[in-house]
CSV table of C-alpha atoms and ligand atoms in Angstrom, one decimal:
chain,number,residue,atom,x,y,z
T,1,MET,CA,-44.0,-19.2,-35.8
T,2,ARG,CA,-42.1,-16.4,-37.6
T,3,ILE,CA,-38.7,-15.4,-36.5
T,4,VAL,CA,-37.3,-11.9,-37.0
T,5,THR,CA,-33.6,-11.3,-36.5
T,6,ILE,CA,-33.3,-7.7,-35.4
T,7,GLN,CA,-30.4,-5.7,-36.9
T,8,PRO,CA,-28.0,-4.5,-35.7
T,9,HIS,CA,-27.4,-7.0,-32.9
T,10,GLY,CA,-24.4,-8.8,-31.3
T,11,PHE,CA,-20.7,-7.8,-31.3
T,12,CYS,CA,-19.9,-4.1,-31.5
T,13,GLY,CA,-16.6,-2.6,-32.7
T,14,GLY,CA,-15.3,-2.1,-29.2
T,15,VAL,CA,-15.8,-5.8,-28.4
T,16,VAL,CA,-14.2,-7.0,-31.7
T,17,ARG,CA,-11.2,-4.7,-31.0
T,18,ALA,CA,-10.8,-6.0,-27.4
T,19,ILE,CA,-10.9,-9.6,-28.5
T,20,ARG,CA,-8.3,-8.9,-31.3
T,21,ILE,CA,-6.0,-7.2,-28.8
T,22,VAL,CA,-6.1,-10.3,-26.6
T,23,GLU,CA,-5.6,-12.7,-29.5
T,24,ARG,CA,-2.6,-10.6,-30.7
T,25,ALA,CA,-1.1,-10.7,-27.2
T,26,LEU,CA,-1.5,-14.5,-27.1
T,27,ALA,CA,0.1,-14.9,-30.5
T,28,ASP,CA,3.0,-12.6,-29.7
T,29,GLU,CA,5.9,-14.6,-28.2
T,30,ASN,CA,7.3,-11.4,-26.7
T,31,THR,CA,4.3,-11.0,-24.4
T,32,ILE,CA,5.6,-11.4,-20.9
T,33,LYS,CA,3.9,-14.4,-19.2
T,34,PRO,CA,1.8,-15.0,-17.2
T,35,ILE,CA,-1.0,-13.0,-18.8
T,36,TYR,CA,-3.7,-11.9,-16.4
T,37,MET,CA,-7.1,-10.4,-17.3
T,38,LEU,CA,-8.3,-7.9,-14.8
T,39,GLY,CA,-12.0,-8.9,-15.0
T,40,ASN,CA,-13.8,-10.4,-18.0
T,41,ILE,CA,-12.6,-9.0,-21.3
T,42,VAL,CA,-16.2,-8.6,-22.3
T,43,HIS,CA,-19.2,-9.9,-20.4
T,44,ASN,CA,-19.7,-13.2,-22.1
T,45,LYS,CA,-18.7,-16.5,-20.5
T,46,HIS,CA,-18.1,-18.3,-23.8
T,47,VAL,CA,-15.6,-15.6,-24.9
T,48,VAL,CA,-13.8,-15.6,-21.6
T,49,ARG,CA,-13.7,-19.4,-21.3
T,50,ALA,CA,-12.1,-19.6,-24.8
T,51,PHE,CA,-9.2,-17.3,-23.6
T,52,GLN,CA,-8.8,-19.2,-20.3
T,53,GLU,CA,-8.3,-22.4,-22.3
T,54,LYS,CA,-5.5,-20.7,-24.2
T,55,GLY,CA,-3.7,-19.9,-20.9
T,56,ILE,CA,-5.0,-16.5,-19.8
T,57,ILE,CA,-5.6,-16.2,-16.0
T,58,VAL,CA,-8.9,-14.4,-15.5
T,59,LEU,CA,-9.3,-12.6,-12.1
T,60,ASP,CA,-12.8,-11.6,-11.3
T,61,GLY,CA,-15.3,-10.8,-8.6
T,62,LEU,CA,-13.3,-8.2,-6.7
T,63,SER,CA,-12.5,-4.6,-7.3
T,64,ARG,CA,-9.6,-3.9,-9.7
T,65,ASP,CA,-7.3,-2.5,-7.1
T,66,VAL,CA,-7.7,-5.7,-4.9
T,67,MET,CA,-7.2,-8.0,-7.9
T,68,LEU,CA,-4.2,-6.1,-9.0
T,69,GLU,CA,-2.5,-6.6,-5.6
T,70,GLN,CA,-2.8,-10.4,-6.2
T,71,ILE,CA,-0.5,-10.1,-9.3
T,72,GLU,CA,3.3,-10.1,-8.9
T,73,GLU,CA,4.6,-10.5,-12.4
T,74,GLY,CA,3.8,-10.7,-16.1
T,75,THR,CA,1.2,-8.9,-18.1
T,76,ILE,CA,-2.2,-7.5,-17.2
T,77,ILE,CA,-5.0,-6.9,-19.7
T,78,ILE,CA,-7.3,-4.0,-19.0
T,79,THR,CA,-10.7,-5.0,-20.3
T,80,ALA,CA,-13.0,-3.1,-22.7
T,81,HIS,CA,-14.7,-1.5,-19.7
T,82,GLY,CA,-11.6,0.5,-18.9
T,83,ALA,CA,-9.8,1.3,-15.6
T,84,SER,CA,-8.8,4.4,-13.8
T,85,ASP,CA,-5.3,6.0,-14.1
T,86,LYS,CA,-4.7,5.0,-10.5
T,87,ILE,CA,-5.0,1.3,-11.5
T,88,LYS,CA,-2.7,1.8,-14.4
T,89,SER,CA,0.0,3.6,-12.4
T,90,ARG,CA,-0.1,1.0,-9.6
T,91,ALA,CA,0.4,-1.7,-12.3
T,92,ARG,CA,3.4,0.2,-13.6
T,93,GLU,CA,4.7,0.6,-10.1
T,94,LYS,CA,4.5,-3.1,-9.6
T,95,GLY,CA,6.6,-3.6,-12.8
T,96,LEU,CA,3.7,-5.2,-14.7
T,97,ASN,CA,3.4,-5.0,-18.5
T,98,ILE,CA,0.0,-3.4,-19.4
T,99,ILE,CA,-2.1,-4.3,-22.5
T,100,ASP,CA,-5.0,-1.8,-22.7
T,101,ALA,CA,-8.2,-3.0,-24.5
T,102,THR,CA,-10.3,-0.1,-23.2
T,103,CYS,CA,-13.0,0.8,-25.7
T,104,ALA,CA,-12.6,4.3,-27.3
T,105,CYS,CA,-16.1,5.2,-26.2
T,106,VAL,CA,-15.2,4.6,-22.5
T,107,GLU,CA,-11.9,6.6,-23.0
T,108,LYS,CA,-14.0,9.4,-24.2
T,109,THR,CA,-16.2,9.4,-21.1
T,110,HIS,CA,-13.0,9.4,-18.9
T,111,ALA,CA,-11.7,12.5,-20.8
T,112,LEU,CA,-15.0,14.3,-20.5
T,113,VAL,CA,-15.3,13.7,-16.7
T,114,LYS,CA,-11.7,14.9,-16.2
T,115,GLU,CA,-12.3,18.0,-18.2
T,116,LYS,CA,-15.6,18.9,-16.4
T,117,LEU,CA,-13.9,18.3,-13.0
T,118,TYR,CA,-11.1,20.6,-14.1
T,119,GLN,CA,-13.6,23.3,-15.1
T,120,GLY,CA,-15.1,23.2,-11.6
T,121,TYR,CA,-18.3,21.3,-12.4
T,122,ALA,CA,-20.1,19.0,-10.0
T,123,VAL,CA,-20.1,15.7,-11.9
T,124,TYR,CA,-23.0,13.2,-11.6
T,125,TYR,CA,-22.5,9.8,-13.2
T,126,TYR,CA,-25.4,7.5,-14.0
T,127,GLY,CA,-24.2,3.9,-13.9
T,128,LYS,CA,-24.5,0.5,-12.4
T,129,LYS,CA,-23.0,0.1,-9.0
T,130,ASN,CA,-19.9,-2.2,-9.0
T,131,HIS,CA,-19.9,-2.5,-12.8
T,132,PRO,CA,-16.3,-2.3,-14.0
T,133,GLU,CA,-17.0,0.7,-16.3
T,134,THR,CA,-18.5,2.6,-13.3
T,135,GLU,CA,-15.6,1.5,-11.1
T,136,GLY,CA,-13.2,2.9,-13.6
T,137,VAL,CA,-14.9,6.3,-13.9
T,138,LEU,CA,-15.4,6.7,-10.2
T,139,GLY,CA,-11.7,5.9,-9.7
T,140,ILE,CA,-10.9,9.2,-11.5
T,141,SER,CA,-12.0,11.3,-8.4
T,142,PRO,CA,-13.9,10.7,-5.1
T,143,ALA,CA,-15.8,13.9,-6.0
T,144,ILE,CA,-17.9,12.1,-8.7
T,145,ILE,CA,-21.4,11.4,-7.5
T,146,LEU,CA,-22.9,8.1,-8.6
T,147,VAL,CA,-26.5,8.0,-9.4
T,148,THR,CA,-27.8,4.4,-10.0
T,149,GLY,CA,-31.5,5.3,-10.8
T,150,ALA,CA,-34.4,7.5,-10.0
T,151,ASP,CA,-34.5,6.3,-6.3
T,152,ASP,CA,-31.1,7.9,-5.7
T,153,ILE,CA,-32.4,11.4,-6.7
T,154,LYS,CA,-34.5,11.7,-3.6
T,155,ALA,CA,-31.4,11.5,-1.4
T,156,LEU,CA,-29.4,14.1,-3.5
T,157,PRO,CA,-29.1,17.5,-1.9
T,158,ALA,CA,-30.1,20.5,-4.0
T,159,TYR,CA,-27.2,22.2,-5.8
T,160,ALA,CA,-27.2,25.6,-7.5
T,161,GLY,CA,-23.7,25.6,-9.0
T,162,LYS,CA,-22.6,24.4,-12.5
T,163,ALA,CA,-23.1,20.7,-12.8
T,164,VAL,CA,-23.1,17.9,-15.4
T,165,LEU,CA,-24.7,14.5,-15.7
T,166,THR,CA,-23.0,11.9,-17.8
T,167,ASN,CA,-23.4,8.1,-17.9
T,168,GLN,CA,-22.1,4.6,-18.4
T,169,THR,CA,-22.0,3.9,-22.2
T,170,THR,CA,-24.4,1.0,-22.1
T,171,MET,CA,-27.4,2.5,-20.3
T,172,SER,CA,-30.8,3.1,-21.8
T,173,TYR,CA,-30.7,6.4,-23.8
T,174,ASN,CA,-34.3,7.1,-22.9
T,175,GLU,CA,-33.6,6.5,-19.2
T,176,VAL,CA,-30.6,8.9,-19.3
T,177,ARG,CA,-33.0,11.7,-20.6
T,178,ARG,CA,-35.7,10.9,-18.1
T,179,LEU,CA,-33.2,11.0,-15.2
T,180,HIS,CA,-31.8,14.3,-16.4
T,181,GLU,CA,-35.2,15.9,-16.4
T,182,LYS,CA,-35.9,14.7,-12.9
T,183,MET,CA,-32.5,15.8,-11.5
T,184,ARG,CA,-32.9,19.3,-13.0
T,185,LEU,CA,-35.7,19.9,-10.5
T,186,LYS,CA,-33.0,19.8,-7.8
T,187,ILE,CA,-30.0,20.9,-9.8
T,188,PRO,CA,-31.3,23.6,-12.1
T,189,GLN,CA,-28.0,24.1,-14.0
T,190,LEU,CA,-27.4,20.4,-14.6
T,191,GLU,CA,-26.1,19.9,-18.2
T,192,LEU,CA,-26.4,16.5,-19.9
T,193,VAL,CA,-23.6,14.9,-21.8
T,194,ASP,CA,-25.2,11.7,-23.0
T,195,GLU,CA,-22.4,9.1,-23.4
T,196,VAL,CA,-24.6,6.1,-24.5
T,197,CYS,CA,-22.4,4.7,-27.2
T,198,ASP,CA,-23.5,4.4,-30.8
T,199,ALA,CA,-23.6,0.6,-30.7
T,200,THR,CA,-25.9,0.5,-27.6
T,201,ARG,CA,-28.1,3.3,-29.0
T,202,ARG,CA,-28.6,1.6,-32.4
T,203,ARG,CA,-29.4,-1.8,-30.8
T,204,GLN,CA,-32.0,-0.1,-28.5
T,205,GLU,CA,-33.5,1.9,-31.4
T,206,ALA,CA,-33.9,-1.3,-33.5
T,207,VAL,CA,-35.8,-3.0,-30.6
T,208,ILE,CA,-38.1,0.0,-30.2
T,209,ALA,CA,-38.9,-0.1,-33.9
T,210,GLN,CA,-40.3,-3.6,-33.5
T,211,LYS,CA,-43.1,-2.3,-31.3
T,212,GLY,CA,-46.4,-3.8,-32.6
T,213,GLU,CA,-44.5,-6.0,-35.0
T,214,ILE,CA,-43.4,-8.9,-32.7
T,215,ASP,CA,-45.2,-10.8,-29.9
T,216,LEU,CA,-42.1,-11.6,-28.0
T,217,LEU,CA,-38.4,-10.5,-28.0
T,218,ILE,CA,-35.6,-12.9,-27.1
T,219,VAL,CA,-32.5,-11.1,-26.0
T,220,VAL,CA,-29.4,-13.3,-26.2
T,221,GLY,CA,-26.6,-12.4,-23.9
T,222,ASP,CA,-24.8,-12.9,-20.6
T,223,PRO,CA,-26.7,-11.8,-17.5
T,224,LEU,CA,-23.7,-9.7,-16.4
T,225,SER,CA,-23.8,-7.7,-19.7
T,226,ASN,CA,-25.3,-4.3,-19.0
T,227,ASN,CA,-26.2,-3.6,-22.6
T,228,THR,CA,-27.9,-7.0,-22.8
T,229,ARG,CA,-30.0,-6.2,-19.8
T,230,MET,CA,-30.8,-2.7,-21.2
T,231,LEU,CA,-32.2,-4.3,-24.4
T,232,GLU,CA,-34.6,-6.3,-22.3
T,233,GLU,CA,-35.5,-3.3,-20.2
T,234,THR,CA,-35.9,-1.1,-23.3
T,235,ALA,CA,-38.3,-3.6,-24.8
T,236,GLU,CA,-40.4,-3.9,-21.7
T,237,LYS,CA,-40.6,-0.1,-21.2
T,238,ASN,CA,-41.9,0.1,-24.8
T,239,GLY,CA,-44.6,-2.5,-24.2
T,240,ILE,CA,-42.7,-5.4,-25.9
T,241,LYS,CA,-42.7,-8.7,-23.9
T,242,ALA,CA,-39.1,-9.8,-23.6
T,243,ILE,CA,-37.0,-12.6,-22.1
T,244,GLN,CA,-33.2,-12.8,-21.8
T,245,ILE,CA,-31.4,-16.1,-22.4
T,246,GLU,CA,-27.7,-16.9,-22.3
T,247,ASP,CA,-27.7,-19.5,-25.1
T,248,GLU,CA,-30.0,-22.0,-26.9
T,249,SER,CA,-30.0,-24.4,-23.8
T,250,ASP,CA,-32.2,-21.8,-22.0
T,251,LEU,CA,-34.9,-22.1,-24.6
T,252,ASP,CA,-36.2,-25.3,-23.0
T,253,LYS,CA,-37.4,-23.2,-20.0
T,254,TYR,CA,-40.0,-21.5,-22.1
T,255,ASP,CA,-43.2,-22.4,-24.0
T,256,PHE,CA,-43.3,-20.5,-27.3
T,257,SER,CA,-46.4,-22.1,-28.6
T,258,GLY,CA,-48.6,-19.0,-28.1
T,259,TYR,CA,-46.4,-16.6,-30.1
T,260,GLU,CA,-46.7,-15.9,-33.8
T,261,THR,CA,-43.8,-13.6,-34.4
T,262,ILE,CA,-40.7,-13.7,-32.2
T,263,GLY,CA,-37.9,-11.2,-32.5
T,264,VAL,CA,-34.3,-12.1,-31.7
T,265,THR,CA,-31.6,-9.7,-30.7
T,266,ALA,CA,-28.3,-9.9,-28.7
T,267,GLY,CA,-26.1,-7.8,-26.5
T,268,ALA,CA,-22.9,-6.3,-27.9
T,269,SER,CA,-20.8,-9.0,-26.3
T,270,THR,CA,-22.7,-12.1,-27.6
T,271,PRO,CA,-20.8,-14.1,-30.3
T,272,GLU,CA,-22.7,-14.6,-33.6
T,273,THR,CA,-22.4,-18.4,-33.3
T,274,ILE,CA,-24.5,-18.4,-30.1
T,275,ILE,CA,-27.1,-16.2,-31.9
T,276,ASP,CA,-27.1,-18.6,-34.9
T,277,ASN,CA,-27.6,-21.6,-32.6
T,278,VAL,CA,-30.6,-19.9,-30.8
T,279,ILE,CA,-32.2,-19.1,-34.2
T,280,ALA,CA,-31.6,-22.7,-35.5
T,281,SER,CA,-33.0,-24.1,-32.3
T,282,LEU,CA,-36.1,-21.9,-32.5
T,283,LYS,CA,-36.7,-22.9,-36.1
T,284,ALA,CA,-36.4,-26.6,-35.2
T,285,ARG,CA,-39.3,-26.1,-32.8
S,301,SF4,S1,-20.9,-1.5,-26.1
S,301,SF4,FE1,-20.2,0.5,-26.6
S,301,SF4,S2,-18.8,1.1,-25.0
S,301,SF4,FE2,-19.1,-1.2,-24.8
S,301,SF4,S3,-17.4,-2.0,-26.0
S,301,SF4,FE3,-19.2,-1.8,-27.4
S,301,SF4,S4,-18.9,0.2,-28.4
S,301,SF4,FE4,-17.6,0.1,-26.6
């Protein structure tokens, strides 16, 4: 069996920055305690657990506004996925200290959406329902129309005015293009501002480049991580058989004996140590 480690893979700049921000907050004795994280700093259980062990209280599973109401004092950390201005001003109103780890790419999407709304555009946003990044963008204005996939297009009314389609940063860049083409049949003036971030795009391109070179792709990452799921989807849409695992313990669920060349990649929130362990475990087989 030959193992190909696909580059680039794993941590992106936005994740590294978010983790550093939290580490700095923990190390700083002036940080007002308790420290709450509004959701998972990045979608990876190993990373989140390490911070919980250092005393950070992680709230999850509810919308940000509901979680925020459970906090009465201390500091809140806004995760790399961002949050709407409404959430930030409510936190200030409650007297909470805010540490903002929003990725610059997500900030850029927020700025774009605000500008387009100001210019009178109908704004369509392609994203995953209930994902924190989508929640943050939709929180900008109730006028934003969420499109979660091709099925939603059927229900969209035709619109002849100026309109723009933009997207969650971790979607498939090919899917964004396909969706735009389909939507333009109903919304002829629909412009596209593709907001797939560079890290997501380069990881997807690297997977597509493996077409015909590998027999199987192993994507290492948390099931909640959208960019991890998109790597698996990108592989499958390009005819590459793919599986997604969380860490090396999941390898036992599969039989790899029929494969000659296996590619390994990882989502942008997967730590390098987990990827190394997967590769070492594969080699040991
Ligand atoms: S995947 Fe993209 S948007 Fe998300 S943190 Fe990394 S660089 Fe930022």
